Tab-separated table of C-alpha atoms in Angstrom:
chain	number	residue	atom	x	y	z
A	494	MET	CA	59.928	120.517	113.097
A	495	ASN	CA	61.426	122.513	116.222
A	496	ASP	CA	59.389	120.389	118.914
A	497	LEU	CA	58.947	116.764	118.855
A	498	ALA	CA	56.662	116.620	122.047
A	499	PRO	CA	53.517	117.412	120.210
A	500	LEU	CA	53.909	114.243	117.906
A	501	LEU	CA	54.693	112.180	121.015
A	502	THR	CA	51.280	112.839	122.354
A	503	PRO	CA	48.333	110.410	121.798
A	504	GLU	CA	46.917	112.876	119.109
A	505	GLY	CA	50.367	113.144	117.598
A	506	ARG	CA	50.805	109.598	117.184
A	507	ALA	CA	47.312	109.289	115.679
A	508	LEU	CA	47.912	111.714	113.171
A	509	LEU	CA	51.311	110.088	112.302
A	510	GLU	CA	49.454	106.990	111.900
A	511	GLU	CA	46.563	108.712	109.647
A	512	VAL	CA	49.265	110.498	107.298
A	513	ARG	CA	51.453	107.482	106.848
A	514	GLY	CA	52.492	106.805	103.198
A	515	THR	CA	50.764	110.068	101.885
A	516	ALA	CA	52.009	110.788	98.404
A	517	PRO	CA	53.412	114.373	97.895
A	518	ALA	CA	50.583	115.027	95.505
A	519	ASP	CA	48.027	114.459	98.222
A	520	GLU	CA	49.414	116.358	100.974
A	521	LEU	CA	47.401	119.760	100.479
A	522	ALA	CA	44.234	117.765	100.334
A	523	VAL	CA	44.986	115.613	103.549
A	524	ALA	CA	46.356	118.815	105.452
A	525	THR	CA	42.983	120.768	104.711
A	526	ARG	CA	40.941	117.918	105.803
A	527	LEU	CA	42.929	117.342	109.047
A	528	ARG	CA	43.190	120.963	110.045
A	529	ARG	CA	39.518	120.805	110.448
A	530	GLY	CA	40.031	118.828	113.719
A	531	HIS	CA	43.600	119.297	114.837
A	532	PRO	CA	45.821	122.405	115.055
A	533	ALA	CA	47.389	123.346	112.066
A	534	ASP	CA	51.240	123.304	113.366
A	535	LEU	CA	50.788	119.660	114.522
A	536	VAL	CA	49.150	118.709	111.107
A	537	SER	CA	52.088	120.192	109.466
A	538	ALA	CA	54.764	118.349	111.768
A	539	ALA	CA	52.936	114.927	111.182
A	540	LEU	CA	52.913	115.501	107.507
A	541	GLY	CA	56.674	116.529	107.604
A	542	GLN	CA	57.542	113.775	109.667
A	543	ALA	CA	55.689	111.089	107.122
A	544	ARG	CA	57.807	112.761	104.441
A	545	LEU	CA	61.013	112.416	106.287
A	546	ARG	CA	60.138	108.628	107.042
A	547	GLN	CA	59.418	107.871	103.372
A	548	ARG	CA	63.068	109.421	102.648
A	549	ALA	CA	64.740	107.374	105.609
A	550	ALA	CA	63.324	104.138	104.094
A	551	ALA	CA	66.452	104.279	101.652
A	552	LYS	CA	68.711	103.974	104.775
A	553	PHE	CA	66.794	101.906	107.344
A	554	ALA	CA	64.570	98.914	106.949
A	555	ALA	CA	60.980	100.200	106.094
A	556	ALA	CA	59.585	98.711	109.301
A	557	ASP	CA	61.986	100.760	111.143
A	558	ALA	CA	61.626	103.994	109.327
A	559	GLU	CA	57.818	103.771	109.835
A	560	ARG	CA	58.147	103.895	113.599
A	561	MET	CA	61.289	106.066	114.020
A	562	PHE	CA	61.517	110.098	114.062
A	563	PHE	CA	63.845	112.017	112.128
A	564	THR	CA	64.997	115.610	111.343
A	565	PRO	CA	65.885	116.661	107.795
A	566	ASN	CA	69.585	116.743	108.672
A	567	GLY	CA	69.331	113.500	110.538
A	568	VAL	CA	67.904	111.746	107.493
A	569	GLU	CA	70.553	113.268	105.474
A	570	GLN	CA	73.752	112.593	107.725
A	571	SER	CA	72.689	109.436	109.562
A	572	THR	CA	74.487	106.314	108.856
A	573	ARG	CA	72.828	103.727	106.307
A	574	ALA	CA	71.528	100.679	108.720
A	575	SER	CA	73.529	98.226	106.849
A	576	VAL	CA	76.686	99.902	107.541
A	577	ALA	CA	76.088	100.706	110.942
A	578	ALA	CA	75.306	96.782	111.700
A	579	TYR	CA	78.504	95.890	109.996
A	580	ARG	CA	80.460	98.176	112.094
A	581	ALA	CA	78.737	96.912	115.294
A	582	ARG	CA	79.654	93.433	114.371
A	583	ARG	CA	83.307	94.403	114.220
A	584	LEU	CA	83.065	96.131	117.817
A	585	THR	CA	81.565	92.994	119.086
A	586	ASP	CA	84.311	90.583	117.406
A	587	LEU	CA	86.911	93.017	119.408
A	588	GLY	CA	84.842	92.103	122.722
A	589	VAL	CA	83.437	95.305	123.237
A	590	THR	CA	80.439	95.389	125.558
A	591	SER	CA	79.683	99.122	125.879
A	592	VAL	CA	80.380	102.255	123.637
A	593	ALA	CA	80.135	105.836	124.210
A	594	ASP	CA	78.622	107.159	120.939
A	595	LEU	CA	79.647	110.781	120.635
A	596	CYS	CA	77.832	113.002	118.060
A	597	CYS	CA	75.073	110.331	118.033
A	598	GLY	CA	72.624	112.258	115.869
A	599	ILE	CA	69.251	110.679	115.578
A	600	GLY	CA	70.718	107.585	116.910
A	601	GLY	CA	71.344	105.191	113.910
A	602	ASP	CA	74.717	103.721	114.926
A	603	ALA	CA	73.416	103.680	118.510
A	604	ILE	CA	70.396	101.812	117.367
A	605	ALA	CA	72.683	99.154	115.620
A	606	LEU	CA	74.984	99.114	118.492
A	607	ALA	CA	72.198	98.291	121.087
A	608	ARG	CA	70.858	95.485	118.718
A	609	ALA	CA	74.245	93.822	118.689
A	610	GLY	CA	73.902	93.585	122.661
A	611	ILE	CA	76.063	96.386	123.288
A	612	ARG	CA	75.354	99.041	126.088
A	613	VAL	CA	75.321	102.415	124.554
A	614	LEU	CA	75.778	106.028	125.942
A	615	ALA	CA	74.456	108.119	122.864
A	616	VAL	CA	75.350	111.870	123.162
A	617	ASP	CA	74.575	114.808	121.004
A	618	ARG	CA	74.465	118.656	122.153
A	619	ASP	CA	71.354	119.538	120.119
A	620	PRO	CA	68.277	119.360	122.252
A	621	LEU	CA	65.827	118.350	119.312
A	622	THR	CA	68.349	115.951	117.961
A	623	ALA	CA	68.887	114.235	121.310
A	624	ALA	CA	65.122	113.965	121.809
A	625	VAL	CA	64.688	112.540	118.401
A	626	ALA	CA	67.608	109.659	119.383
A	627	ARG	CA	65.527	109.304	122.781
A	628	ALA	CA	62.351	108.719	121.108
A	629	ASN	CA	63.844	106.246	118.558
A	630	ALA	CA	65.104	104.302	121.181
A	631	GLU	CA	61.821	103.987	122.813
A	632	ALA	CA	60.089	103.494	119.406
A	633	LEU	CA	62.288	100.515	118.684
A	634	GLY	CA	62.500	98.965	122.257
A	635	LEU	CA	65.915	99.751	122.943
A	636	THR	CA	65.990	101.860	125.974
A	637	GLY	CA	67.249	98.836	128.281
A	638	LEU	CA	70.849	99.193	126.156
A	639	MET	CA	70.344	102.733	124.775
A	640	GLN	CA	70.718	105.946	127.115
A	641	VAL	CA	70.585	109.322	125.448
A	642	ARG	CA	72.130	112.287	126.896
A	643	GLU	CA	71.982	115.955	125.693
A	644	ALA	CA	75.512	117.054	126.276
A	645	ASP	CA	78.621	118.652	124.887
A	646	VAL	CA	80.811	115.614	124.010
A	647	ALA	CA	84.158	117.382	125.211
A	648	GLU	CA	82.419	117.227	128.572
A	649	VAL	CA	81.774	113.427	128.587
A	650	ASP	CA	83.687	110.994	130.831
A	651	THR	CA	84.070	107.852	128.747
A	652	ALA	CA	86.337	106.234	131.047
A	653	GLY	CA	83.833	103.363	131.881
A	654	TYR	CA	83.344	102.479	128.314
A	655	ASP	CA	84.926	99.579	126.314
A	656	ALA	CA	85.033	101.748	123.241
A	657	VAL	CA	84.309	105.379	121.785
A	658	PHE	CA	82.638	105.857	118.653
A	659	VAL	CA	82.821	109.520	116.971
A	660	ASP	CA	80.664	110.709	114.202
A	661	PRO	CA	81.740	114.430	113.496
A	662	ALA	CA	79.481	116.547	112.019
A	663	ARG	CA	80.882	117.120	108.282
A	664	ARG	CA	78.223	119.950	107.243
A	665	GLY	CA	78.334	123.461	108.055
A	666	GLY	CA	76.215	126.562	106.991
A	667	ARG	CA	77.804	126.594	103.593
A	668	GLY	CA	77.399	122.732	103.032
A	669	ARG	CA	79.824	120.006	103.089
A	670	VAL	CA	82.937	120.316	104.942
A	671	PHE	CA	86.215	118.618	103.237
A	672	ASP	CA	88.839	119.916	105.921
A	673	PRO	CA	88.789	117.413	108.923
A	674	GLU	CA	89.758	120.092	111.289
A	675	ALA	CA	86.712	121.811	110.423
A	676	TYR	CA	84.618	118.901	111.323
A	677	SER	CA	82.614	119.346	114.572
A	678	PRO	CA	84.465	118.327	116.717
A	679	PRO	CA	87.473	118.393	114.854
A	680	LEU	CA	89.201	115.198	113.948
A	681	SER	CA	92.242	116.047	116.102
A	682	TRP	CA	89.719	116.077	119.077
A	683	ALA	CA	88.291	112.945	117.982
A	684	VAL	CA	91.522	111.326	117.626
A	685	GLU	CA	92.481	112.213	120.810
A	686	ALA	CA	89.334	110.732	122.446
A	687	ALA	CA	90.106	107.481	120.467
A	688	ARG	CA	93.684	107.155	121.932
A	689	ARG	CA	92.200	107.326	125.669
A	690	ALA	CA	89.826	104.479	124.929
A	691	PRO	CA	90.587	100.618	124.592
A	692	HIS	CA	88.927	100.704	121.386
A	693	ALA	CA	87.570	103.491	119.030
A	694	ALA	CA	86.033	104.017	115.415
A	695	LEU	CA	86.033	107.352	113.944
A	696	LYS	CA	83.504	107.838	111.048
A	697	ILE	CA	85.102	110.316	108.436
A	698	ALA	CA	84.440	111.384	104.910
A	699	PRO	CA	85.769	108.853	102.342
A	700	GLY	CA	87.786	111.565	100.690
A	701	ILE	CA	90.280	112.003	103.724
A	702	PRO	CA	94.024	112.198	102.589
A	703	HIS	CA	95.886	108.982	103.547
A	704	GLU	CA	98.641	111.059	105.069
A	705	ALA	CA	95.865	112.452	107.488
A	706	VAL	CA	95.303	109.058	108.950
A	707	PRO	CA	97.218	108.809	112.277
A	708	PRO	CA	99.908	105.937	112.263
A	709	GLU	CA	98.453	104.102	115.011
A	710	ALA	CA	94.982	103.680	113.106
A	711	GLU	CA	93.665	101.244	110.900
A	712	ALA	CA	91.796	102.582	107.932
A	713	GLU	CA	88.730	101.161	106.303
A	714	TRP	CA	86.682	102.218	103.411
A	715	ILE	CA	83.280	101.003	103.061
A	716	SER	CA	80.952	100.797	100.146
A	717	ASP	CA	77.544	99.708	100.149
A	718	GLY	CA	75.851	98.257	96.836
A	719	GLY	CA	78.868	99.724	94.837
A	720	ASP	CA	78.413	103.167	96.573
A	721	VAL	CA	81.201	104.427	98.753
A	722	LYS	CA	79.537	105.597	102.104
A	723	GLU	CA	82.342	106.365	104.384
A	724	ALA	CA	85.778	105.874	105.846
A	725	VAL	CA	86.589	104.419	109.476
A	726	LEU	CA	89.498	105.160	111.700
A	727	TRP	CA	89.922	102.183	113.804
A	728	PHE	CA	91.968	102.246	117.206
A	729	GLY	CA	92.692	99.092	119.306
A	730	THR	CA	92.191	96.390	116.592
A	731	GLY	CA	95.785	95.195	116.899
A	732	ALA	CA	96.635	96.360	113.112
A	733	PRO	CA	98.137	99.771	113.263
A	734	GLY	CA	98.647	101.174	109.780
A	735	ALA	CA	96.447	98.711	108.022
A	736	VAL	CA	94.353	99.558	105.158
A	737	ARG	CA	91.247	97.707	103.969
A	738	ALA	CA	88.371	98.142	101.538
A	739	THR	CA	84.939	96.592	102.619
A	740	LEU	CA	82.265	95.799	100.299
A	741	LEU	CA	78.728	95.415	101.445
A	742	PRO	CA	76.630	93.253	101.345
A	743	GLY	CA	78.578	90.702	102.212
A	744	PRO	CA	80.964	91.770	103.826
A	745	ARG	CA	83.904	91.155	101.578
A	746	THR	CA	87.125	92.796	102.718
A	747	LEU	CA	90.178	93.380	100.668
A	748	LEU	CA	93.417	93.868	102.775
A	749	GLY	CA	96.224	96.125	101.622
A	750	ARG	CA	99.795	94.391	101.253
A	751	GLY	CA	101.733	97.571	100.334
A	752	LEU	CA	102.318	96.463	96.536
A	753	PRO	CA	103.696	98.754	94.194
A	754	ASP	CA	101.438	100.584	91.870
A	755	PRO	CA	100.732	98.373	88.655
A	756	GLY	CA	102.400	98.727	85.680
A	757	VAL	CA	100.750	100.198	82.306
A	758	ARG	CA	99.950	97.654	79.490
A	759	PRO	CA	98.019	97.599	76.393
A	760	VAL	CA	94.310	97.254	76.550
A	761	GLY	CA	93.334	93.543	76.812
A	762	ARG	CA	90.158	91.740	76.213
A	763	TYR	CA	89.044	92.860	79.583
A	764	LEU	CA	88.425	96.057	81.544
A	765	TYR	CA	88.020	96.092	85.416
A	766	GLU	CA	86.419	98.852	86.991
A	767	PRO	CA	87.429	98.576	90.732
A	768	ASP	CA	84.770	99.450	93.539
A	769	GLY	CA	84.965	102.849	94.806
A	770	ALA	CA	85.900	101.803	98.258
A	771	VAL	CA	88.983	99.781	96.678
A	772	ILE	CA	89.962	103.070	94.869
A	773	ARG	CA	89.782	105.307	97.830
A	774	ALA	CA	91.905	102.826	99.993
A	775	HIS	CA	94.447	102.936	97.333
A	776	LEU	CA	94.187	99.108	96.814
A	777	VAL	CA	93.946	99.019	92.992
A	778	ALA	CA	97.338	97.154	93.005
A	779	GLU	CA	95.751	94.483	94.926
A	780	VAL	CA	93.180	94.023	92.522
A	781	ALA	CA	95.365	94.192	89.271
A	782	GLU	CA	97.383	91.391	91.027
A	783	GLU	CA	94.447	89.310	91.602
A	784	VAL	CA	93.168	89.240	87.913
A	785	GLY	CA	96.829	89.506	86.272
A	786	GLY	CA	96.347	92.658	84.916
A	787	GLY	CA	97.800	96.184	84.717
A	788	LEU	CA	96.732	99.790	84.154
A	789	VAL	CA	95.443	101.487	80.867
A	790	ASP	CA	97.185	104.551	82.215
A	791	ALA	CA	99.353	105.390	85.098
A	792	THR	CA	97.004	107.789	86.557
A	793	ILE	CA	93.719	106.166	85.851
A	794	ALA	CA	92.026	103.334	88.193
A	795	TYR	CA	90.994	101.034	85.080
A	796	VAL	CA	92.661	97.580	85.180
A	797	THR	CA	93.020	95.771	81.978
A	798	ALA	CA	93.810	92.081	81.424
A	799	ASP	CA	93.757	89.161	78.771
A	800	GLU	CA	91.745	86.750	80.772
A	801	LEU	CA	88.563	86.738	82.941
A	802	HIS	CA	89.078	86.408	86.434
A	803	PRO	CA	85.948	87.143	88.326
A	804	THR	CA	86.428	89.140	91.934
A	805	PRO	CA	84.047	90.770	94.043
A	806	TYR	CA	86.372	93.846	94.132
A	807	ALA	CA	85.929	94.999	90.653
A	808	THR	CA	83.285	94.830	87.590
A	809	PRO	CA	84.558	93.335	84.646
A	810	TYR	CA	83.726	94.422	81.050
A	811	GLU	CA	84.662	92.800	77.657
A	812	ILE	CA	86.009	95.238	75.314
A	813	THR	CA	85.116	95.012	71.813
A	814	ASP	CA	86.634	98.252	70.602
A	815	GLN	CA	89.359	100.885	71.253
A	816	LEU	CA	89.069	104.155	69.442
A	817	PRO	CA	90.729	107.352	69.749
A	818	PHE	CA	88.384	110.153	71.115
A	819	ASN	CA	86.178	110.965	68.098
A	820	LEU	CA	82.431	111.553	68.464
A	821	LYS	CA	81.779	110.928	64.654
A	822	LYS	CA	83.575	107.559	64.879
A	823	LEU	CA	81.611	106.554	67.988
A	824	LYS	CA	78.382	107.632	66.610
A	825	ALA	CA	79.169	105.505	63.354
A	826	LEU	CA	80.152	102.689	65.355
A	827	LEU	CA	77.052	102.661	67.638
A	828	ARG	CA	74.636	102.980	64.422
A	829	GLU	CA	76.355	100.186	62.889
A	830	ARG	CA	75.900	98.032	65.990
A	831	GLU	CA	72.438	99.222	66.362
A	832	VAL	CA	73.123	100.487	69.861
A	833	GLY	CA	70.166	102.161	71.683
A	834	THR	CA	70.860	101.777	75.274
A	835	LEU	CA	74.146	103.294	75.670
A	836	THR	CA	75.898	103.376	79.272
A	837	VAL	CA	78.694	106.072	79.465
A	838	LYS	CA	81.600	105.685	82.109
A	839	LYS	CA	84.248	108.116	82.401
A	840	ARG	CA	87.621	108.359	84.434
A	841	GLY	CA	90.065	110.909	83.172
A	842	SER	CA	87.781	112.800	80.761
A	843	ALA	CA	86.116	116.187	80.987
A	844	VAL	CA	83.066	115.145	78.754
A	845	GLU	CA	79.911	114.496	80.528
A	846	PRO	CA	77.965	111.279	80.087
A	847	GLU	CA	74.695	113.065	79.205
A	848	GLU	CA	76.398	115.336	76.869
A	849	LEU	CA	78.005	112.524	74.637
A	850	ARG	CA	74.622	110.501	74.827
A	851	ARG	CA	72.808	113.740	73.472
A	852	LYS	CA	75.405	114.131	70.651
A	853	VAL	CA	75.624	110.330	69.381
A	854	LYS	CA	71.887	109.941	69.577
A	855	PRO	CA	71.991	106.040	70.292
A	856	GLN	CA	69.206	104.081	68.639
A	857	GLY	CA	68.442	100.496	68.086
A	858	PRO	CA	67.718	97.131	70.067
A	859	ASN	CA	71.189	96.462	71.690
A	860	ALA	CA	73.257	97.823	74.512
A	861	ALA	CA	76.762	98.790	75.024
A	862	THR	CA	78.916	100.608	77.344
A	863	VAL	CA	81.727	103.262	76.568
A	864	PHE	CA	84.421	104.406	78.565
A	865	LEU	CA	85.911	107.568	78.226
A	866	THR	CA	89.243	107.695	79.538
A	867	ARG	CA	93.247	107.723	78.788
A	868	VAL	CA	95.051	105.099	77.535
A	869	ALA	CA	98.884	105.728	77.878
A	870	GLY	CA	98.053	109.359	77.998
A	871	ALA	CA	95.861	109.755	75.078
A	872	PRO	CA	92.148	110.394	75.087
A	873	THR	CA	90.453	107.146	74.415
A	874	MET	CA	87.100	105.338	73.823
A	875	LEU	CA	86.792	101.835	74.902
A	876	VAL	CA	83.375	100.016	73.861
A	877	GLY	CA	82.109	96.758	75.409
A	878	GLY	CA	79.612	95.348	77.636
A	879	PRO	CA	79.536	93.569	80.877
A	880	ALA	CA	81.773	90.529	80.892
A	881	ARG	CA	80.069	87.145	81.028
A	882	PRO	CA	81.500	83.933	82.327
A	883	PRO	CA	82.211	81.241	79.842
A	884	GLU	CA	79.342	78.663	79.654
A	885	GLY	CA	80.241	75.163	81.094
A	886	PRO	CA	80.467	72.304	79.015
């Protein structure tokens, strides 16, 4: 899709309505039928947009996705609506009433900001992307709060805004970009833009090295439904150097307290798997203290304890067996327990879960979880299942 304008005409909008929800298997038949009365390019664009809207429903509410417009990159790179809404709430809590959204993409974050009552200037230098963001503001009835401008972000004056939000492009011609200075614009430029504003939020990849975080920034790692989505560098929050992990839905936020690394101890009755945002934020020590546990290995982010202490920041499992890594022994154990549903998790092991599942051939009515990991440096298999709180009297 190189031109959005035809889809915004009455004919284009009527076609979009007609192809809504078209299954991939039906696209050829639908296209053949519609091309009898409409230009072939317009039919293709409408079907392509319908396909993108179906994909976007995983990130946006279905009611929004059905009305919005997308590009392939826009669907891939846009912020999940729940994460954008959480960030907008944090900005309103800081007293922010206006934001310059630089590198706005198709407008996902700008939409959340506008819905929070914040006046937004949304900027993107790509003509098609800016046009899509503008169409989305109109489709969702947000044009009163959301102004879209096609421009180079380096040339935008943000002095009149309470906050700056920057979401640099982290994909290049060869795929995902890992070096923050290879972002577009580079992270150093975004940091300077943040320093000039009363408040700022910079969306970055969750794998950013902690040493790359500016000392005056607060660093937050965010997961949604257990999947790590992003990291954010916050400026102007009054908490320079703070580190937090936030879990959605909720939100539930774990603040770093600068605890030393937990000690290594023998595997107890329970194993805790910290949320990915907790691990990325280097806050496993805070979880270990909360559950009264220690690490199974100095280099592995699994916490073990003798008692069950439910926490939103880690998933507990009850461990029934600890074995040295040995596929024959594991296969025999699973056969004895009649395990047919096997969940395989790994940390610190080169064995792929599908490879192990194929080799042990689980069969039976029962379920189990096996952790492929290291315990005190030795390759180990821990077998168990999700922990259940004790029943009340």
